[in-house]
PDB file of C-alpha atoms in Angstrom:
ATOM      1  CA  MET A   1     109.859  82.834  75.475  1.00 44.00           C
ATOM      2  CA  SER A   2     106.484  84.550  74.605  1.00 45.00           C
ATOM      3  CA  GLU A   3     104.933  87.095  76.928  1.00 46.00           C
ATOM      4  CA  LYS A   4     102.061  84.654  77.519  1.00 52.00           C
ATOM      5  CA  THR A   5     104.487  81.869  78.541  1.00 49.00           C
ATOM      6  CA  MET A   6     106.367  84.189  80.723  1.00 46.00           C
ATOM      7  CA  MET A   7     103.195  85.219  82.512  1.00 49.00           C
ATOM      8  CA  GLN A   8     102.525  81.540  83.101  1.00 51.00           C
ATOM      9  CA  VAL A   9     105.992  81.004  84.481  1.00 53.00           C
ATOM     10  CA  PHE A  10     105.736  84.044  86.757  1.00 57.00           C
ATOM     11  CA  SER A  11     102.318  83.593  88.179  1.00 71.00           C
ATOM     12  CA  LYS A  12     100.053  85.908  90.013  1.00 77.00           C
ATOM     13  CA  LYS A  13     100.477  83.661  93.006  1.00 82.00           C
ATOM     14  CA  ARG A  14     104.206  84.175  92.986  1.00 81.00           C
ATOM     15  CA  ALA A  15     103.745  87.941  92.675  1.00 81.00           C
ATOM     16  CA  GLN A  16     101.301  87.852  95.540  1.00 85.00           C
ATOM     17  CA  LYS A  17     103.896  86.103  97.703  1.00 88.00           C
ATOM     18  CA  ILE A  18     106.524  88.694  96.843  1.00 86.00           C
ATOM     19  CA  LEU A  19     104.186  91.503  97.933  1.00 91.00           C
ATOM     20  CA  ASP A  20     103.013  89.758 101.002  1.00 90.00           C
ATOM     21  CA  ASP A  21     106.502  88.930 102.226  1.00 90.00           C
ATOM     22  CA  GLY A  22     107.697  92.498 101.377  1.00 90.00           C
ATOM     23  CA  ALA A  23     104.752  94.154 103.056  1.00 91.00           C
ATOM     24  CA  ALA A  24     105.368  92.029 106.178  1.00 92.00           C
ATOM     25  CA  GLU A  25     109.020  93.245 106.294  1.00 93.00           C
ATOM     26  CA  VAL A  26     108.604  96.922 105.343  1.00 94.00           C
ATOM     27  CA  SER A  27     110.273  99.481 107.532  1.00 95.00           C
ATOM     28  CA  ASP A  28     110.869 103.188 107.494  1.00 95.00           C
ATOM     29  CA  SER A  29     114.367 102.557 106.071  1.00 96.00           C
ATOM     30  CA  LYS A  30     112.815 100.667 103.186  1.00 95.00           C
ATOM     31  CA  ILE A  31     110.419 103.520 102.475  1.00 97.00           C
ATOM     32  CA  ASP A  32     113.415 105.880 102.576  1.00 97.00           C
ATOM     33  CA  LEU A  33     115.299 103.540 100.188  1.00 96.00           C
ATOM     34  CA  ALA A  34     112.402 103.662  97.727  1.00 97.00           C
ATOM     35  CA  LEU A  35     112.060 107.441  97.950  1.00 98.00           C
ATOM     36  CA  SER A  36     115.821 107.936  97.520  1.00 97.00           C
ATOM     37  CA  ASN A  37     115.778 105.807  94.433  1.00 97.00           C
ATOM     38  CA  ARG A  38     112.721 107.513  92.904  1.00 98.00           C
ATOM     39  CA  GLN A  39     114.546 108.790  89.663  1.00 97.00           C
ATOM     40  CA  ARG A  40     116.333 105.527  89.099  1.00 94.00           C
ATOM     41  CA  ILE A  41     112.982 103.564  89.385  1.00 96.00           C
ATOM     42  CA  ILE A  42     111.202 106.124  87.097  1.00 97.00           C
ATOM     43  CA  ASN A  43     113.996 105.890  84.598  1.00 95.00           C
ATOM     44  CA  LYS A  44     113.705 102.046  84.546  1.00 91.00           C
ATOM     45  CA  VAL A  45     109.954 102.417  83.977  1.00 93.00           C
ATOM     46  CA  LEU A  46     110.452 104.955  81.214  1.00 94.00           C
ATOM     47  CA  ASN A  47     113.037 102.744  79.436  1.00 88.00           C
ATOM     48  CA  ASN A  48     110.915  99.509  79.530  1.00 85.00           C
ATOM     49  CA  ALA A  49     107.985  98.697  77.266  1.00 84.00           C
ATOM     50  CA  SER A  50     106.420  96.347  79.851  1.00 84.00           C
ATOM     51  CA  LEU A  51     106.482  99.076  82.570  1.00 90.00           C
ATOM     52  CA  THR A  52     105.937 102.360  80.609  1.00 93.00           C
ATOM     53  CA  PRO A  53     102.131 102.059  80.744  1.00 93.00           C
ATOM     54  CA  TYR A  54     102.333 102.354  84.486  1.00 95.00           C
ATOM     55  CA  LEU A  55     104.363 105.531  84.597  1.00 97.00           C
ATOM     56  CA  SER A  56     101.596 107.777  85.964  1.00 96.00           C
ATOM     57  CA  HIS A  57     100.742 105.148  88.519  1.00 97.00           C
ATOM     58  CA  VAL A  58     104.353 104.863  89.670  1.00 97.00           C
ATOM     59  CA  LYS A  59     104.530 108.637  90.085  1.00 97.00           C
ATOM     60  CA  THR A  60     101.324 108.587  92.145  1.00 97.00           C
ATOM     61  CA  LEU A  61     102.836 105.838  94.338  1.00 98.00           C
ATOM     62  CA  PHE A  62     105.842 107.966  94.954  1.00 98.00           C
ATOM     63  CA  ASN A  63     103.650 110.974  95.827  1.00 97.00           C
ATOM     64  CA  LEU A  64     101.642 108.785  98.274  1.00 97.00           C
ATOM     65  CA  LEU A  65     104.871 107.591  99.891  1.00 97.00           C
ATOM     66  CA  GLN A  66     106.226 111.113 100.143  1.00 97.00           C
ATOM     67  CA  ASP A  67     103.008 112.429 101.733  1.00 97.00           C
ATOM     68  CA  TYR A  68     103.006 109.474 104.132  1.00 97.00           C
ATOM     69  CA  VAL A  69     106.528 110.197 105.284  1.00 97.00           C
ATOM     70  CA  LYS A  70     105.720 113.911 105.671  1.00 96.00           C
ATOM     71  CA  GLY A  71     102.673 112.972 107.698  1.00 96.00           C
ATOM     72  CA  SER A  72     100.282 114.901 105.349  1.00 95.00           C
ATOM     73  CA  TYR A  73      98.465 111.641 104.467  1.00 96.00           C
ATOM     74  CA  ARG A  74      98.157 108.742 106.860  1.00 95.00           C
ATOM     75  CA  GLU A  75      94.771 107.348 106.003  1.00 94.00           C
ATOM     76  CA  ILE A  76      96.251 104.209 104.457  1.00 96.00           C
ATOM     77  CA  PRO A  77      96.958 100.768 106.032  1.00 95.00           C
ATOM     78  CA  TRP A  78     100.601  99.922 106.791  1.00 95.00           C
ATOM     79  CA  TRP A  79     100.181  96.748 104.713  1.00 95.00           C
ATOM     80  CA  SER A  80      99.329  98.914 101.636  1.00 96.00           C
ATOM     81  CA  ILE A  81     102.411 101.095 102.202  1.00 97.00           C
ATOM     82  CA  GLY A  82     104.493  97.854 102.496  1.00 96.00           C
ATOM     83  CA  SER A  83     103.106  96.559  99.199  1.00 96.00           C
ATOM     84  CA  VAL A  84     103.841  99.874  97.423  1.00 97.00           C
ATOM     85  CA  VAL A  85     107.389  99.955  98.711  1.00 97.00           C
ATOM     86  CA  THR A  86     107.920  96.323  97.840  1.00 95.00           C
ATOM     87  CA  ALA A  87     106.618  96.827  94.221  1.00 95.00           C
ATOM     88  CA  LEU A  88     108.755  99.937  93.653  1.00 96.00           C
ATOM     89  CA  LEU A  89     111.905  98.352  95.042  1.00 95.00           C
ATOM     90  CA  TYR A  90     111.176  95.194  92.946  1.00 91.00           C
ATOM     91  CA  ILE A  91     111.451  97.189  89.876  1.00 90.00           C
ATOM     92  CA  LEU A  92     115.004  98.293  90.915  1.00 87.00           C
ATOM     93  CA  MET A  93     116.287  94.761  91.515  1.00 80.00           C
ATOM     94  CA  PRO A  94     118.153  93.522  88.503  1.00 57.00           C
ATOM     95  CA  LEU A  95     118.224  89.871  89.733  1.00 51.00           C
ATOM     96  CA  ASP A  96     114.660  89.330  90.729  1.00 49.00           C
ATOM     97  CA  ALA A  97     112.531  86.259  89.769  1.00 48.00           C
ATOM     98  CA  VAL A  98     113.331  86.737  86.095  1.00 49.00           C
ATOM     99  CA  PRO A  99     116.611  88.691  85.668  1.00 49.00           C
ATOM    100  CA  ASP A 100     116.177  91.997  83.756  1.00 47.00           C
ATOM    101  CA  ILE A 101     119.029  91.105  81.396  1.00 49.00           C
ATOM    102  CA  ILE A 102     116.708  88.629  79.686  1.00 52.00           C
ATOM    103  CA  PRO A 103     115.171  90.712  76.726  1.00 52.00           C
ATOM    104  CA  ILE A 104     111.450  91.513  77.177  1.00 52.00           C
ATOM    105  CA  ALA A 105     110.860  88.763  79.645  1.00 54.00           C
ATOM    106  CA  GLY A 106     113.231  90.275  82.194  1.00 56.00           C
ATOM    107  CA  PHE A 107     110.830  93.142  82.936  1.00 59.00           C
ATOM    108  CA  LEU A 108     107.545  91.188  82.666  1.00 75.00           C
ATOM    109  CA  ASP A 109     107.790  90.043  86.287  1.00 79.00           C
ATOM    110  CA  ASP A 110     108.321  93.601  87.347  1.00 84.00           C
ATOM    111  CA  ALA A 111     105.165  94.506  85.488  1.00 85.00           C
ATOM    112  CA  VAL A 112     103.192  91.650  87.016  1.00 85.00           C
ATOM    113  CA  VAL A 113     104.320  92.578  90.578  1.00 89.00           C
ATOM    114  CA  LEU A 114     103.438  96.347  89.972  1.00 93.00           C
ATOM    115  CA  LYS A 115     100.116  95.534  88.355  1.00 92.00           C
ATOM    116  CA  LEU A 116      99.064  93.272  91.166  1.00 92.00           C
ATOM    117  CA  CYS A 117     100.114  95.801  93.697  1.00 95.00           C
ATOM    118  CA  LEU A 118      98.028  98.487  91.942  1.00 96.00           C
ATOM    119  CA  ASP A 119      95.067  96.155  91.987  1.00 94.00           C
ATOM    120  CA  MET A 120      95.520  95.334  95.635  1.00 94.00           C
ATOM    121  CA  VAL A 121      95.864  98.928  96.715  1.00 96.00           C
ATOM    122  CA  ARG A 122      93.372 100.482  94.275  1.00 96.00           C
ATOM    123  CA  LYS A 123      90.869 101.532  96.900  1.00 97.00           C
ATOM    124  CA  ASP A 124      93.567 103.119  98.985  1.00 97.00           C
ATOM    125  CA  LEU A 125      94.928 104.973  95.942  1.00 96.00           C
ATOM    126  CA  ASP A 126      91.468 106.231  95.027  1.00 96.00           C
ATOM    127  CA  LYS A 127      91.046 107.569  98.529  1.00 96.00           C
ATOM    128  CA  TYR A 128      94.442 109.253  98.260  1.00 97.00           C
ATOM    129  CA  LYS A 129      93.670 110.871  94.926  1.00 95.00           C
ATOM    130  CA  LEU A 130      90.336 112.117  96.268  1.00 94.00           C
ATOM    131  CA  ASN A 131      92.039 113.548  99.248  1.00 92.00           C
ATOM    132  CA  LYS A 132      94.590 115.320  96.952  1.00 90.00           C
ATOM    133  CA  VAL A 133      91.776 116.777  94.838  1.00 90.00           C
ATOM    134  CA  ALA A 134      89.898 117.915  98.018  1.00 88.00           C
ATOM    135  CA  SER A 135      93.013 119.514  99.466  1.00 84.00           C
ATOM    136  CA  ALA A 136      93.742 121.366  96.241  1.00 81.00           C
ATOM    137  CA  HIS A 137      90.082 122.606  96.206  1.00 75.00           C
ATOM    138  CA  ASP A 138      90.322 123.680  99.840  1.00 70.00           C
ATOM    139  CA  GLU A 139      93.571 125.563  99.131  1.00 67.00           C
ATOM    140  CA  SER A 140      92.018 127.336  96.112  1.00 65.00           C
ATOM    141  CA  ASP A 141      89.011 128.323  98.263  1.00 63.00           C
ATOM    142  CA  ALA A 142      91.166 129.737 101.007  1.00 63.00           C
ATOM    143  CA  SER A 143      93.217 131.809  98.539  1.00 63.00           C
ATOM    144  CA  SER A 144      90.143 133.286  96.964  1.00 56.00           C
TER     145      SER A 144
END
């Protein structure tokens, strides 16, 4: 099955439903589950051509979740946190919409869900990144 055909089978609409359902059911325990599986998820991203382009984004998502849990960054809607957790945990599931054992195609659905999540929370991620830059700048001013 070609990548284009796979994308047609696993539609944006289906990915949206996965993210919406997951965001509606997110809990502190699911956030903890995602964070405790950080290295496993990053390893899956690293070992997968469909996901590797998103490595820096995945790391940023984990940093966001970690800061959210610590309470150092809370300026993000709960729905966005839920979408991030859902997308990260989706990568971990071997038997998702398209099982990961299917060469190439098995990880395309993971990439579609992750990409859609990134598109949906882009403004929240941009605010988070700006906050991190401002915090780093404030810390360097304070130490001067």
